CSV table of C-alpha atoms and ligand atoms in Angstrom, one decimal:
chain,number,residue,atom,x,y,z
A,1,UNK,CA,0.0,0.0,0.0
A,2,UNK,CA,1.1,3.6,-0.7
A,3,UNK,CA,0.6,6.6,1.6
A,4,UNK,CA,0.6,10.4,1.3
A,5,UNK,CA,2.1,12.6,4.0
A,6,UNK,CA,1.1,16.2,4.7
A,7,UNK,CA,3.5,18.1,6.9
A,8,UNK,CA,2.6,21.5,8.4
A,9,UNK,CA,5.7,23.3,9.6
A,10,UNK,CA,4.7,25.7,12.4
A,11,UNK,CA,6.5,28.1,14.7
A,12,UNK,CA,5.9,25.9,17.8
A,13,UNK,CA,5.3,22.4,16.4
A,14,UNK,CA,5.1,20.3,13.2
A,15,UNK,CA,1.9,18.5,12.4
A,16,UNK,CA,1.9,15.4,10.2
A,17,UNK,CA,-1.1,13.7,8.6
A,18,UNK,CA,-0.9,10.3,6.9
A,19,UNK,CA,-3.4,9.3,4.3
A,20,UNK,CA,-4.2,6.3,2.2
A,21,UNK,CA,-5.7,8.0,-0.8
A,22,UNK,CA,-8.0,10.7,0.6
A,23,UNK,CA,-8.6,8.7,3.9
A,24,UNK,CA,-6.8,10.0,7.0
A,25,UNK,CA,-5.1,7.1,8.8
A,26,UNK,CA,-2.9,8.9,11.3
A,27,UNK,CA,-2.3,12.4,12.7
A,28,UNK,CA,0.8,13.3,14.8
A,29,UNK,CA,2.1,16.4,16.4
A,30,UNK,CA,5.9,16.6,16.6
A,31,UNK,CA,6.5,19.1,19.4
A,32,UNK,CA,9.0,22.0,19.1
A,33,UNK,CA,10.1,24.3,16.4
A,34,UNK,CA,11.9,22.5,13.6
A,35,UNK,CA,15.6,23.7,13.5
A,36,UNK,CA,18.0,24.2,10.6
A,37,UNK,CA,19.5,20.7,11.1
A,38,UNK,CA,16.1,19.1,11.8
A,39,UNK,CA,15.2,17.8,8.3
A,40,UNK,CA,16.8,14.4,8.7
A,41,UNK,CA,14.9,13.9,11.9
A,42,UNK,CA,11.7,15.0,10.3
A,43,UNK,CA,12.3,12.5,7.4
A,44,UNK,CA,12.9,9.7,10.0
A,45,UNK,CA,9.6,10.6,11.7
A,46,UNK,CA,7.8,10.5,8.4
A,47,UNK,CA,9.2,7.1,7.6
A,48,UNK,CA,8.2,5.9,11.1
A,49,UNK,CA,4.7,7.3,10.5
A,50,UNK,CA,4.4,5.4,7.2
A,51,UNK,CA,5.4,2.1,8.9
A,52,UNK,CA,6.2,-0.3,6.2
A,53,UNK,CA,4.1,1.4,3.5
A,54,UNK,CA,5.6,3.1,0.5
A,55,UNK,CA,5.5,6.9,0.6
A,56,UNK,CA,4.0,8.1,-2.7
A,57,UNK,CA,4.3,11.8,-2.0
A,58,UNK,CA,5.0,14.4,0.6
A,59,UNK,CA,3.5,17.9,0.9
A,60,UNK,CA,5.2,20.4,3.2
A,61,UNK,CA,3.8,23.8,4.2
A,62,UNK,CA,6.1,26.7,4.7
A,63,UNK,CA,5.3,29.6,7.1
A,64,UNK,CA,6.4,32.3,4.7
A,65,UNK,CA,6.6,33.3,1.1
A,66,UNK,CA,8.0,30.9,-1.4
A,67,UNK,CA,8.3,30.8,-5.2
A,68,UNK,CA,5.8,28.1,-6.0
A,69,UNK,CA,7.4,27.5,-9.4
A,70,UNK,CA,10.9,26.8,-8.1
A,71,UNK,CA,9.9,25.8,-4.6
A,72,UNK,CA,12.6,28.1,-3.1
A,73,UNK,CA,11.6,29.9,0.2
A,74,UNK,CA,11.9,33.7,-0.2
A,75,UNK,CA,11.2,34.7,3.4
A,76,UNK,CA,10.0,32.9,6.5
A,77,UNK,CA,9.7,35.1,9.6
A,78,UNK,CA,9.0,32.1,12.0
A,79,UNK,CA,11.5,29.7,10.5
A,80,UNK,CA,14.2,32.0,9.1
A,81,UNK,CA,16.6,29.2,8.4
A,82,UNK,CA,14.3,28.2,5.5
A,83,UNK,CA,15.2,31.4,3.6
A,84,UNK,CA,16.7,30.5,0.2
A,85,UNK,CA,16.2,26.8,0.7
A,86,UNK,CA,14.3,24.4,-1.5
A,87,UNK,CA,12.7,22.5,1.4
A,88,UNK,CA,10.7,20.2,-0.9
A,89,UNK,CA,13.8,19.0,-2.8
A,90,UNK,CA,15.6,18.4,0.5
A,91,UNK,CA,12.6,16.4,2.0
A,92,UNK,CA,12.3,14.5,-1.3
A,93,UNK,CA,15.9,13.5,-1.2
A,94,UNK,CA,15.8,12.4,2.4
A,95,UNK,CA,12.5,10.5,2.1
A,96,UNK,CA,13.0,9.1,-1.4
A,97,UNK,CA,9.6,10.3,-2.7
A,98,UNK,CA,8.3,13.3,-4.7
A,99,UNK,CA,7.6,16.3,-2.5
A,100,UNK,CA,6.1,19.7,-2.9
A,101,UNK,CA,6.1,22.8,-0.8
A,102,UNK,CA,3.3,25.3,-0.3
A,103,UNK,CA,2.6,28.5,1.6
A,104,UNK,CA,0.9,27.4,4.9
A,105,UNK,CA,-2.1,29.7,4.7
A,106,UNK,CA,-2.7,28.7,1.1
A,107,UNK,CA,-2.5,25.0,2.0
A,108,UNK,CA,-5.0,25.4,4.8
A,109,UNK,CA,-7.3,27.4,2.5
A,110,UNK,CA,-7.0,24.7,-0.2
A,111,UNK,CA,-8.1,22.0,2.3
A,112,UNK,CA,-11.0,24.1,3.6
A,113,UNK,CA,-12.2,24.8,0.1
A,114,UNK,CA,-11.8,21.3,-1.2
A,115,UNK,CA,-12.4,19.1,1.9
A,116,UNK,CA,-13.9,21.4,4.5
A,117,UNK,CA,-16.5,24.1,4.6
A,118,UNK,CA,-16.2,24.9,0.8
A,119,UNK,CA,-16.6,21.3,-0.4
A,120,UNK,CA,-18.8,21.3,-3.5
A,121,UNK,CA,-18.3,25.0,-4.3
A,122,UNK,CA,-16.0,25.8,-7.2
A,123,UNK,CA,-15.1,29.3,-6.3
A,124,UNK,CA,-14.3,29.9,-2.6
A,125,UNK,CA,-12.6,32.7,-0.7
A,126,UNK,CA,-11.0,31.5,2.7
A,127,UNK,CA,-10.3,34.2,5.2
A,128,UNK,CA,-8.2,33.2,8.3
A,129,UNK,CA,-8.2,35.5,11.3
A,130,UNK,CA,-5.4,35.2,13.8
A,131,UNK,CA,-2.6,37.5,14.9
A,132,UNK,CA,-2.6,38.4,11.3
A,133,UNK,CA,-5.3,38.1,8.7
A,134,UNK,CA,-4.8,36.1,5.6
A,135,UNK,CA,-6.9,35.1,2.6
A,136,UNK,CA,-6.8,32.7,-0.3
A,137,UNK,CA,-8.9,32.4,-3.4
A,138,UNK,CA,-9.4,28.8,-4.4
A,139,UNK,CA,-10.9,28.1,-7.8
A,140,UNK,CA,-11.5,24.6,-9.1
A,141,UNK,CA,-9.3,23.1,-6.3
A,142,UNK,CA,-6.4,25.4,-7.0
A,143,UNK,CA,-5.3,28.1,-4.5
A,144,UNK,CA,-4.1,31.1,-6.5
A,145,UNK,CA,-0.6,32.2,-5.4
A,146,UNK,CA,-0.4,35.4,-7.5
A,147,UNK,CA,2.4,36.2,-10.0
A,148,UNK,CA,5.0,36.5,-7.2
A,149,UNK,CA,3.6,34.0,-4.7
A,150,UNK,CA,2.5,36.9,-2.6
A,151,UNK,CA,-1.3,36.9,-3.0
A,152,UNK,CA,-3.6,36.7,0.0
A,153,UNK,CA,-2.5,39.7,2.2
A,154,UNK,CA,-6.1,40.9,2.7
A,155,UNK,CA,-5.1,41.9,6.2
A,156,UNK,CA,-3.0,44.7,4.7
A,157,UNK,CA,-5.8,46.2,2.7
A,158,UNK,CA,-5.9,49.7,4.2
A,159,UNK,CA,-9.5,50.8,5.2
A,160,UNK,CA,-8.4,54.1,6.7
A,161,UNK,CA,-5.2,56.0,5.6
A,162,UNK,CA,-5.4,58.0,8.8
A,163,UNK,CA,-5.9,54.9,11.0
A,164,UNK,CA,-3.6,53.1,13.4
A,165,UNK,CA,-0.1,52.2,12.2
A,166,UNK,CA,0.3,48.7,11.0
A,167,UNK,CA,3.4,46.4,11.2
A,168,UNK,CA,3.6,46.5,7.4
A,169,UNK,CA,4.3,50.3,7.4
A,170,UNK,CA,0.8,51.4,6.2
A,171,UNK,CA,-2.0,52.8,8.4
A,172,UNK,CA,-5.5,51.6,9.0
A,173,UNK,CA,-5.0,48.0,7.6
A,174,UNK,CA,-7.9,45.5,8.2
A,175,UNK,CA,-5.4,43.7,10.5
A,176,UNK,CA,-5.2,46.8,12.9
A,177,UNK,CA,-9.0,46.3,13.5
A,178,UNK,CA,-9.6,42.6,13.4
A,179,UNK,CA,-6.2,41.0,14.2
A,180,UNK,CA,-6.1,39.2,17.6
A,181,UNK,CA,-3.9,41.8,19.4
A,182,UNK,CA,-6.3,44.5,18.3
A,183,UNK,CA,-9.4,42.6,19.4
A,184,UNK,CA,-7.8,42.0,22.8
A,185,UNK,CA,-6.8,45.6,23.2
A,186,UNK,CA,-10.4,46.8,22.5
A,187,UNK,CA,-11.7,44.2,24.9
A,188,UNK,CA,-9.3,45.4,27.6
A,189,UNK,CA,-10.3,49.0,27.0
A,190,UNK,CA,-14.0,48.1,27.6
A,191,UNK,CA,-13.7,45.7,30.4
A,192,UNK,CA,-10.4,46.4,32.1
A,193,UNK,CA,-9.6,42.7,31.8
A,194,UNK,CA,-6.0,41.9,30.7
A,195,UNK,CA,-4.5,38.8,29.2
A,196,UNK,CA,-6.6,36.0,27.8
A,197,UNK,CA,-7.2,34.8,24.3
A,198,UNK,CA,-9.5,35.9,21.6
A,199,UNK,CA,-11.5,32.7,22.1
A,200,UNK,CA,-12.7,34.2,25.4
A,201,UNK,CA,-14.2,37.2,23.5
A,202,UNK,CA,-16.0,35.0,21.0
A,203,UNK,CA,-17.3,32.7,23.8
A,204,UNK,CA,-18.5,35.7,25.7
A,205,UNK,CA,-20.2,37.2,22.6
A,206,UNK,CA,-21.9,33.9,21.9
A,207,UNK,CA,-23.2,33.9,25.5
A,208,UNK,CA,-24.6,37.5,25.0
A,209,UNK,CA,-22.0,39.6,26.7
A,210,UNK,CA,-22.5,43.2,25.5
A,211,UNK,CA,-18.8,44.3,25.6
A,212,UNK,CA,-17.7,41.2,23.6
A,213,UNK,CA,-20.6,41.8,21.2
A,214,UNK,CA,-19.5,45.4,20.7
A,215,UNK,CA,-15.9,44.4,20.0
A,216,UNK,CA,-17.0,41.8,17.4
A,217,UNK,CA,-19.6,44.3,15.9
A,218,UNK,CA,-16.7,46.7,15.2
A,219,UNK,CA,-14.6,43.9,13.7
A,220,UNK,CA,-17.5,42.5,11.7
A,221,UNK,CA,-18.2,46.0,10.2
A,222,UNK,CA,-14.5,46.3,9.1
A,223,UNK,CA,-14.5,42.8,7.7
A,224,UNK,CA,-17.7,43.5,5.8
A,225,UNK,CA,-16.1,46.6,4.2
A,226,UNK,CA,-13.1,44.6,3.1
A,227,UNK,CA,-15.2,41.7,1.9
A,228,UNK,CA,-17.6,43.9,-0.1
A,229,UNK,CA,-14.5,45.1,-2.1
A,230,UNK,CA,-13.4,41.5,-2.5
A,231,UNK,CA,-16.9,40.4,-3.7
A,232,UNK,CA,-16.8,43.2,-6.3
A,233,UNK,CA,-13.5,42.1,-7.6
A,234,UNK,CA,-13.6,38.3,-7.3
A,235,UNK,CA,-17.4,37.3,-7.1
A,236,UNK,CA,-16.7,34.2,-4.9
A,237,UNK,CA,-19.5,31.6,-4.5
A,238,UNK,CA,-18.7,31.2,-0.8
A,239,UNK,CA,-16.6,32.9,1.9
A,240,UNK,CA,-15.2,30.7,4.7
A,241,UNK,CA,-14.2,32.4,7.9
A,242,UNK,CA,-11.6,30.5,10.0
A,243,UNK,CA,-9.0,31.1,12.7
A,244,UNK,CA,-9.5,31.7,16.4
A,245,UNK,CA,-12.3,34.2,16.3
A,246,UNK,CA,-13.4,33.5,12.7
A,247,UNK,CA,-15.7,30.8,13.8
A,248,UNK,CA,-17.7,33.0,16.2
A,249,UNK,CA,-21.4,33.0,15.2
A,250,UNK,CA,-21.7,36.7,16.4
A,251,UNK,CA,-18.9,37.8,14.1
A,252,UNK,CA,-20.1,35.9,11.1
A,253,UNK,CA,-23.7,37.2,11.5
A,254,UNK,CA,-22.3,40.8,11.7
A,255,UNK,CA,-20.3,40.3,8.6
A,256,UNK,CA,-23.2,38.9,6.6
A,257,UNK,CA,-25.5,41.7,7.9
A,258,UNK,CA,-22.9,44.3,6.9
A,259,UNK,CA,-22.5,42.8,3.4
A,260,UNK,CA,-26.3,42.6,2.8
A,261,UNK,CA,-26.9,46.1,4.1
A,262,UNK,CA,-24.3,47.7,1.8
A,263,UNK,CA,-24.4,45.5,-1.3
A,264,UNK,CA,-25.9,47.1,-4.4
A,265,UNK,CA,-24.9,45.2,-7.6
A,266,UNK,CA,-23.0,42.6,-5.7
A,267,UNK,CA,-24.1,39.0,-5.3
A,268,UNK,CA,-23.5,38.4,-1.6
A,269,UNK,CA,-22.1,34.9,-1.0
A,270,UNK,CA,-22.9,32.8,2.1
A,271,UNK,CA,-20.3,33.3,4.9
A,272,UNK,CA,-19.7,30.0,6.7
A,273,UNK,CA,-17.3,28.8,9.5
A,274,UNK,CA,-14.2,26.8,8.7
A,275,UNK,CA,-14.6,23.1,9.4
A,276,UNK,CA,-11.1,21.5,9.6
A,277,UNK,CA,-9.6,23.4,12.5
A,278,UNK,CA,-5.9,23.2,13.2
A,279,UNK,CA,-5.3,20.3,10.9
A,280,UNK,CA,-6.3,22.2,7.8
A,281,UNK,CA,-2.6,23.1,6.9
A,282,UNK,CA,-1.5,19.4,7.0
A,283,UNK,CA,-4.6,18.2,5.1
A,284,UNK,CA,-3.9,20.8,2.4
A,285,UNK,CA,-0.3,19.6,2.2
A,286,UNK,CA,-1.5,16.0,1.8
A,287,UNK,CA,-3.8,17.2,-1.0
A,288,UNK,CA,-0.8,18.8,-2.7
A,289,UNK,CA,1.2,15.6,-2.1
A,290,UNK,CA,-1.4,13.6,-4.0
A,291,UNK,CA,-0.9,15.8,-7.0
A,292,UNK,CA,2.9,15.1,-7.2
A,293,UNK,CA,2.7,11.5,-6.0
A,294,UNK,CA,4.0,8.5,-7.9
A,295,UNK,CA,1.2,6.2,-9.0
A,296,UNK,CA,0.9,3.1,-6.9
B,1,ZN,ZN1,-0.7,46.4,7.2
């Protein structure tokens, strides 16, 4: 029997999913951040996960920008040792199977669009809310990388040139309103509570807390503004909202209401929660692996 492996390289752990065809047989979390000399160890872990089965293909996500035609990583903030390396070629040589590398957010979006919340829809936009805000347009099972591998930075669409400064150097980016640090800051300003995670805000909002609802109302309005522009440009059939706070029912309702209230010529798509959770990146990598796999 042959197996496909999807590897999600993260800043704090590496996730591995093992599939027979499209059926998930095993999921493993390898703790710790992969280091510059960690690829042989990763390859050994992959062979161990495969047991005696032949590895037909490996997909690897990269937390950063890579040239998807050459596979060379341009820049990874979380794993800087990857810069300038062709991680797929290195993994392929170590494992002895075809391998392909993919931007992590685009891999997760591909999985959501094909296997998760977007299953059955040809044209899907996946928006992931976390510390940053990323998006990916998936059409007919292909996540569009853009001409330079840099598509998807919807978090850095500026909604207000006079707004708060953003880490990217602009002002008033979507991320300065709906990124996790911004949501937590607004929550603290209203309630005096410090620390915590954005999941506490979405849980409180879902339970009817007025401060949490106000924070998500503001975020939802900003998201609706950004998405209305996106709908005008791309006309997606479905929008998937994922990430920590993206699955909040309150936020999603506010986004849909904002879109419907302001749409004129637009066809407003359904806005649905992501379905694959934290395994989406690895599942997307396994999908990509299937496309480069040797037949067997
Ligand atoms: Zn920005």
